[in-house]
mmCIF file of C-alpha atoms in Angstrom:
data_model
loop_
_atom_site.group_PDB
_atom_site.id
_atom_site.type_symbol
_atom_site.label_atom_id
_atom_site.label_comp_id
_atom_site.label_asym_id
_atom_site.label_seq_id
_atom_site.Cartn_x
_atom_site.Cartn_y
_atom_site.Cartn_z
ATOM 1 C CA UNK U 1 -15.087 13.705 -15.475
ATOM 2 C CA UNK U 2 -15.517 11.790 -12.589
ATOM 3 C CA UNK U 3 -11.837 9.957 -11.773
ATOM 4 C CA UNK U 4 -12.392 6.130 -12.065
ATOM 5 C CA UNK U 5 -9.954 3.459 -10.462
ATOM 6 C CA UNK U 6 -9.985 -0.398 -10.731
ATOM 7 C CA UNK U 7 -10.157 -3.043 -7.705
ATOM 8 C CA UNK U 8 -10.788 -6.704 -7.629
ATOM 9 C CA UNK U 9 -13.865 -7.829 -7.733
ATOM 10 C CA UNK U 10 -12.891 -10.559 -5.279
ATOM 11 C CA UNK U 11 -9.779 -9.569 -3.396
ATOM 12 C CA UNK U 12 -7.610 -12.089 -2.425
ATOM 13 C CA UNK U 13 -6.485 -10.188 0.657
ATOM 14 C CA UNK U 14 -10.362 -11.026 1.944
ATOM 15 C CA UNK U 15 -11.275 -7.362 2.622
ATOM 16 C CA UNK U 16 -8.197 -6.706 5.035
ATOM 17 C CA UNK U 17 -7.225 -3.313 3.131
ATOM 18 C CA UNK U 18 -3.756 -5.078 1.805
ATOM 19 C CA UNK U 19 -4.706 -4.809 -2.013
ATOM 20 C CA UNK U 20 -2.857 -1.757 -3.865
ATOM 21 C CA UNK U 21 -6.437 0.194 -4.459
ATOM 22 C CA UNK U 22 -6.572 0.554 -0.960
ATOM 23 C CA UNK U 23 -3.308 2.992 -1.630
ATOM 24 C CA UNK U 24 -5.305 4.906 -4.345
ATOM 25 C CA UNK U 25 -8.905 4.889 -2.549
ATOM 26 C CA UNK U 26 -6.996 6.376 0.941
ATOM 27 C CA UNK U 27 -4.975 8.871 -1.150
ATOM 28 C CA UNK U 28 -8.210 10.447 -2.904
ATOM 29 C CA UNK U 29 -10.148 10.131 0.898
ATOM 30 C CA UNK U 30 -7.356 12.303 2.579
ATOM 31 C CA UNK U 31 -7.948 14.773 -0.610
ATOM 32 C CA UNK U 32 -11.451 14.835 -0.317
ATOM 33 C CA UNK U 33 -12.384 13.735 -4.424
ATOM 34 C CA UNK U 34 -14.810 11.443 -5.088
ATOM 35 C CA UNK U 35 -14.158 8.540 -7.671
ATOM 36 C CA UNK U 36 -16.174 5.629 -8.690
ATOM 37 C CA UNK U 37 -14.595 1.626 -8.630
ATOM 38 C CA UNK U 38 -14.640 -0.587 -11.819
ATOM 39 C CA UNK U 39 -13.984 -4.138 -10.062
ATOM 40 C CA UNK U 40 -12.276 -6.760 -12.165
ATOM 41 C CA UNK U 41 -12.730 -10.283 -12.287
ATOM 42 C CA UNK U 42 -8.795 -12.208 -12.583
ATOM 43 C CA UNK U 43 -9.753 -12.506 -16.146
ATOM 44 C CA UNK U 44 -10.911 -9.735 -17.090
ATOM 45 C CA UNK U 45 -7.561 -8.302 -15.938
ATOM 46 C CA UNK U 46 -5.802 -10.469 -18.432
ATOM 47 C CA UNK U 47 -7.883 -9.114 -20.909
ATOM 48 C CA UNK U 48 -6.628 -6.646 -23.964
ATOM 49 C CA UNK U 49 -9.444 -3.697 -22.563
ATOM 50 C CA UNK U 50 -7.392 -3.928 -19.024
ATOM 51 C CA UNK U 51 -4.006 -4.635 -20.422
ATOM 52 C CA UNK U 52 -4.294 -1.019 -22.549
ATOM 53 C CA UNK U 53 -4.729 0.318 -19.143
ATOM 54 C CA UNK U 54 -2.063 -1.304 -16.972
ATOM 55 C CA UNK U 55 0.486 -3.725 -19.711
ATOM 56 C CA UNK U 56 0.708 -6.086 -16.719
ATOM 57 C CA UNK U 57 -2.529 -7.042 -16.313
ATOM 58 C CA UNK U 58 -2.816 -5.280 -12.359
ATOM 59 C CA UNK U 59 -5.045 -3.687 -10.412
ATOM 60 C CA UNK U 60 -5.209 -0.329 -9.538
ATOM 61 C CA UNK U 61 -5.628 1.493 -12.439
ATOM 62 C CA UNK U 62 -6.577 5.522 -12.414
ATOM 63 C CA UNK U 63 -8.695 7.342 -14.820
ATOM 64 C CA UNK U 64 -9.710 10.747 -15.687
ATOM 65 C CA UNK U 65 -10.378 12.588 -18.803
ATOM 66 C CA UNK U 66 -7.843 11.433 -21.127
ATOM 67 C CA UNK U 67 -5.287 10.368 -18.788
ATOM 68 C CA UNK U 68 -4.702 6.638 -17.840
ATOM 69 C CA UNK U 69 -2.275 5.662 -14.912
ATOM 70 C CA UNK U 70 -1.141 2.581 -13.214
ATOM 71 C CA UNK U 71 1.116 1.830 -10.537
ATOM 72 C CA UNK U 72 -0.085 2.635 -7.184
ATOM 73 C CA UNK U 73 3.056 4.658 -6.036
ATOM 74 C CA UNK U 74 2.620 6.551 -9.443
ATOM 75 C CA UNK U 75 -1.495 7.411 -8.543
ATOM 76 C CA UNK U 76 -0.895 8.391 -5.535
ATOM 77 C CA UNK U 77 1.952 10.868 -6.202
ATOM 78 C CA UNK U 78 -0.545 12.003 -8.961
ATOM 79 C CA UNK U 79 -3.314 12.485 -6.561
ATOM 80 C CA UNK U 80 -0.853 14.434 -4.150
ATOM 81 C CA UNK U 81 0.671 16.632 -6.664
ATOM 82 C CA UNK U 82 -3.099 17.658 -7.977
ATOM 83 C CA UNK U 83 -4.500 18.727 -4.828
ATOM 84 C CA UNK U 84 -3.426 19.777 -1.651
ATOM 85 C CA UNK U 85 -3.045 17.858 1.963
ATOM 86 C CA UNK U 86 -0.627 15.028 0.813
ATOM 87 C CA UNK U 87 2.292 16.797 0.081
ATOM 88 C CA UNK U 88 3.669 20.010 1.759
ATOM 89 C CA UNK U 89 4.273 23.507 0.242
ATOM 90 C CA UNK U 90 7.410 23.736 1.212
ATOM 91 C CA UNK U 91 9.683 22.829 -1.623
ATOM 92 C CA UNK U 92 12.453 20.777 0.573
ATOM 93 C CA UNK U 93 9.603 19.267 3.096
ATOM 94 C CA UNK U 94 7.698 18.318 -0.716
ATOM 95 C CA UNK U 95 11.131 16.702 -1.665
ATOM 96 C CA UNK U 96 11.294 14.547 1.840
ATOM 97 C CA UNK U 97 7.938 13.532 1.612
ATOM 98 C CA UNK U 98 8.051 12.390 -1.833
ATOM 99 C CA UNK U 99 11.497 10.604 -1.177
ATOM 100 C CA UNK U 100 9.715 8.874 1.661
ATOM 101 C CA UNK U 101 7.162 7.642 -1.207
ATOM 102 C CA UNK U 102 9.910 6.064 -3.059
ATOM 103 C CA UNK U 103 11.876 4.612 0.477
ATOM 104 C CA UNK U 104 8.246 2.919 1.315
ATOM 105 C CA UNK U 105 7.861 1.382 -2.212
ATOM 106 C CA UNK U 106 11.935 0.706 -3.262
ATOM 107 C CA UNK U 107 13.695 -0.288 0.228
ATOM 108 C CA UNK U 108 10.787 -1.323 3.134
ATOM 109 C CA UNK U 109 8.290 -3.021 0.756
ATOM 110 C CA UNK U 110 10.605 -5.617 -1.257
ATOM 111 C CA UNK U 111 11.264 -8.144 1.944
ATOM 112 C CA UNK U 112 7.915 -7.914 2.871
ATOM 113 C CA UNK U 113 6.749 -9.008 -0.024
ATOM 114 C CA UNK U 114 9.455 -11.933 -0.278
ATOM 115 C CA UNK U 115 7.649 -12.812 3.026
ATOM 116 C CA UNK U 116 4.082 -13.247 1.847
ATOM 117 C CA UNK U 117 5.566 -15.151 -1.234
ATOM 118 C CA UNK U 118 7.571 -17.530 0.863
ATOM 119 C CA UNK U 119 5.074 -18.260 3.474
ATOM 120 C CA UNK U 120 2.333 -19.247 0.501
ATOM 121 C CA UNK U 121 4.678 -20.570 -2.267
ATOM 122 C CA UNK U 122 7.298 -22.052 -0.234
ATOM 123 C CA UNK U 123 6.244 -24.040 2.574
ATOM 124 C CA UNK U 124 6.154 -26.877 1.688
ATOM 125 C CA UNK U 125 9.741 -26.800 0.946
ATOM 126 C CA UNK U 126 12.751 -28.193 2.402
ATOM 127 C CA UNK U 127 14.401 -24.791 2.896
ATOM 128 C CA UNK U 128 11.498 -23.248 3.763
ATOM 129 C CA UNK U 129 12.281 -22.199 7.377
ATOM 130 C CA UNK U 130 15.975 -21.253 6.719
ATOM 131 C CA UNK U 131 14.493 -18.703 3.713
ATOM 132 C CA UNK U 132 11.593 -17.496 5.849
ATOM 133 C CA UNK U 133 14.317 -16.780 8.373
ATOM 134 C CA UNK U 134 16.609 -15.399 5.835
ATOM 135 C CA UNK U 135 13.523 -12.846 4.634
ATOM 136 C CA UNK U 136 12.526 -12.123 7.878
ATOM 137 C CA UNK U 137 16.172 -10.813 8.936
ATOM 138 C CA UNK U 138 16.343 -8.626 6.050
ATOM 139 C CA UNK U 139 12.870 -7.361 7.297
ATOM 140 C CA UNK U 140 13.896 -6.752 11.020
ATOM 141 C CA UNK U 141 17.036 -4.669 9.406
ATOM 142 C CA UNK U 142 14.606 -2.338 7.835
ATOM 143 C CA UNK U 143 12.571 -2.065 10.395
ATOM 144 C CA UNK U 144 14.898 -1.333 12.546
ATOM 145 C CA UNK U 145 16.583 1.462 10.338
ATOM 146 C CA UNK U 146 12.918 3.189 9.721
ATOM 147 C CA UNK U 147 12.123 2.924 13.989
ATOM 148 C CA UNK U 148 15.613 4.798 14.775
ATOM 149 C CA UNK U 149 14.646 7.494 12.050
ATOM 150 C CA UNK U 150 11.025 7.655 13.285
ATOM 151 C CA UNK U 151 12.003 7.632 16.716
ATOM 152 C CA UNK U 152 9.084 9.467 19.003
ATOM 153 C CA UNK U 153 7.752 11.057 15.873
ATOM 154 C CA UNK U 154 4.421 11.136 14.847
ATOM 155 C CA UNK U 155 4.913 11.011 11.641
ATOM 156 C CA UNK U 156 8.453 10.703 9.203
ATOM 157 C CA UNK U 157 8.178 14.509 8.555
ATOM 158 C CA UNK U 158 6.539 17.485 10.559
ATOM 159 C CA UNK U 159 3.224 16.682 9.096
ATOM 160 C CA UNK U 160 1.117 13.581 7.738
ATOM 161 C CA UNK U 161 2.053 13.398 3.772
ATOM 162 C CA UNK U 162 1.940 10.829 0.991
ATOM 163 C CA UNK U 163 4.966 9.860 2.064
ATOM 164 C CA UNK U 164 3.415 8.667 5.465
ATOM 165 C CA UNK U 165 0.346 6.944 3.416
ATOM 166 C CA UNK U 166 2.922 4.962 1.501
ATOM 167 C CA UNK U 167 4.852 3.724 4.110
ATOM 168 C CA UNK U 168 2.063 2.878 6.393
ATOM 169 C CA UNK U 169 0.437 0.506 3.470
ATOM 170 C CA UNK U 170 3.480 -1.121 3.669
ATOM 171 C CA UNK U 171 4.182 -1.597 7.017
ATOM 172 C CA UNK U 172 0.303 -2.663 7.295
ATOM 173 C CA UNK U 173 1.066 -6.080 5.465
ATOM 174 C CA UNK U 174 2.887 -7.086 8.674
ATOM 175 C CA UNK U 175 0.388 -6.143 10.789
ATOM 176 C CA UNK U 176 -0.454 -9.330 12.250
ATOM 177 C CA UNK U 177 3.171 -10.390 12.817
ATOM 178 C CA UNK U 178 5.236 -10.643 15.432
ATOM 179 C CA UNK U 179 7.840 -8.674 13.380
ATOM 180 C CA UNK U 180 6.050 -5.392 13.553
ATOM 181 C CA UNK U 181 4.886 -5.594 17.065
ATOM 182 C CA UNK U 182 8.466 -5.806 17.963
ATOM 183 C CA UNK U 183 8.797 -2.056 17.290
ATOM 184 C CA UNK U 184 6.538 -0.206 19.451
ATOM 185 C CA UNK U 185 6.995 3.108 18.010
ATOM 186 C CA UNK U 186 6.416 1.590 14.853
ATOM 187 C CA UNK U 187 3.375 -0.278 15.446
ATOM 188 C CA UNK U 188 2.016 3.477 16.979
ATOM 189 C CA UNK U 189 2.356 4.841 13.891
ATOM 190 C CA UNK U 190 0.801 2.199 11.595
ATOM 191 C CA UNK U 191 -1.860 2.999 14.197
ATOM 192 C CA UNK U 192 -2.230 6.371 13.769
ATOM 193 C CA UNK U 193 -2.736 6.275 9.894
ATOM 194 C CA UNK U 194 -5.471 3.905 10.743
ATOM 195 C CA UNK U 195 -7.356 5.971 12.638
ATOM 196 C CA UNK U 196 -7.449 8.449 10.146
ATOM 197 C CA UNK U 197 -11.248 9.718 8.605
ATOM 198 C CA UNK U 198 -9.685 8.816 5.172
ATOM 199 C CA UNK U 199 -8.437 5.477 6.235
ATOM 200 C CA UNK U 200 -11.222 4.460 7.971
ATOM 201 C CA UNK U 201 -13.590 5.783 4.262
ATOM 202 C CA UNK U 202 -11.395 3.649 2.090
ATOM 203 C CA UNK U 203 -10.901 0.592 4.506
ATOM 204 C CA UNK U 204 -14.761 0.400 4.850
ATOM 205 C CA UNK U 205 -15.524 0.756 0.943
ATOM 206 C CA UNK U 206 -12.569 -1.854 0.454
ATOM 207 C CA UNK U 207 -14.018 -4.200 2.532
ATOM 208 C CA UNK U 208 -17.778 -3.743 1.447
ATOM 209 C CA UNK U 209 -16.418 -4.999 -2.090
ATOM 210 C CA UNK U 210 -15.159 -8.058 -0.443
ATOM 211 C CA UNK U 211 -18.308 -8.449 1.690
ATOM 212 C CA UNK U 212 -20.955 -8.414 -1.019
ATOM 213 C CA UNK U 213 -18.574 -11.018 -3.044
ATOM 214 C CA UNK U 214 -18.620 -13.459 -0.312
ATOM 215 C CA UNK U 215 -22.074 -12.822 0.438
ATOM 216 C CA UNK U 216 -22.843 -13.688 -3.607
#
């Protein structure tokens, strides 16, 4: 059965590869499986056929045979454990990589995410600039930790893994900041993962959704 995920029908990140499928659609690129893309409407993700697939009413969801997944960290690790190029054979290299899934998603991702929230919900109050500040401090400490582990590495282990697909969505959210271009070793790497075959598949088909909905 052919695997079958779930993406906006109209993202709100306006095609720039941010939403979570992106995650899922890379993942199953770098793999080489094909999968077909159920987009949802905001409320038909509120709705009970959605909601028996992921209970908070997300995007993406993962499908095949009788198995039905959400959470993108949880799909991709899926994905990498069922077929080979995400994750090494190695047993300890496999460990790193997959602890690197949970760093990317647990420790780097958080702040960031505090960040887009403040700058949209939050700016128009009084505190706004000493949270932003606050948020964007916590960020920089991350950063800085990941860059001095990274170092002149091309990727966090001796080979590209899930672990480096996680962390680069991540990192990808500040993309456009002046945070991330701070870190020149870091900004490299973000760069690299973009320029993969896989990356480039899924940030194409991403953005076709988005271009056909504006186009409607």
């Amino acid at each position: 059965m052919t695997i079958t995920i779930t993406a906006f029908e109209k993202s709100p990140d306006r095609g720039r590869g941010l939403a979570r499928d992106m995650r899922v659609r890379w993942a199953l690129e770098e793999v080489g499986e094909p999968y077909e893309v159920r987009l949802l409407s905001f409320k038909e993700m509120k709705e009970p056929a959605h909601l028996a697939l992921h209970p908070f009413g997300q995007i993406p969801t993962y499908e095949e045979d009788d198995l039905a997944l959400f959470e993108s960290g949880s799909i991709v690790f899926h994905i990498a454990e069922r077929h080979t190029g995400l994750l090494p054979d190695d047993a300890n290299a496999r460990a790193r990589a997959i602890t690197w899934m949970f760093a990317a998603l647990s420790t780097v991702e958080p702040p960031i995410i505090d960040r887009a929230t403040v700058r949209i919900q939050e700016r128009d109050q009084i505190w706004y600039e000493q949270r932003l500040s606050m948020v964007d401090e916590r960020i920089r400490q991350r950063l800085t930790e990941l860059s001095n582990r990274l170092g002149s590495a091309e990727w966090l282990e001796e080979a590209f893994s899930a672990g480096d697909l996680m962390m680069i969505s991540v990192l990808l959210r500040l993309k456009d900041s002046e945070i991330l271009q701070d870190y020149r070793n870091l900004s490299a790497y973000v760069a690299r993962g973009e320029a993969r075959p896989a990356y480039k598949r899924a940030f194409e088909a991403q953005l076709a959704v988005f271009t056909t909905a504006s186009a409607g």
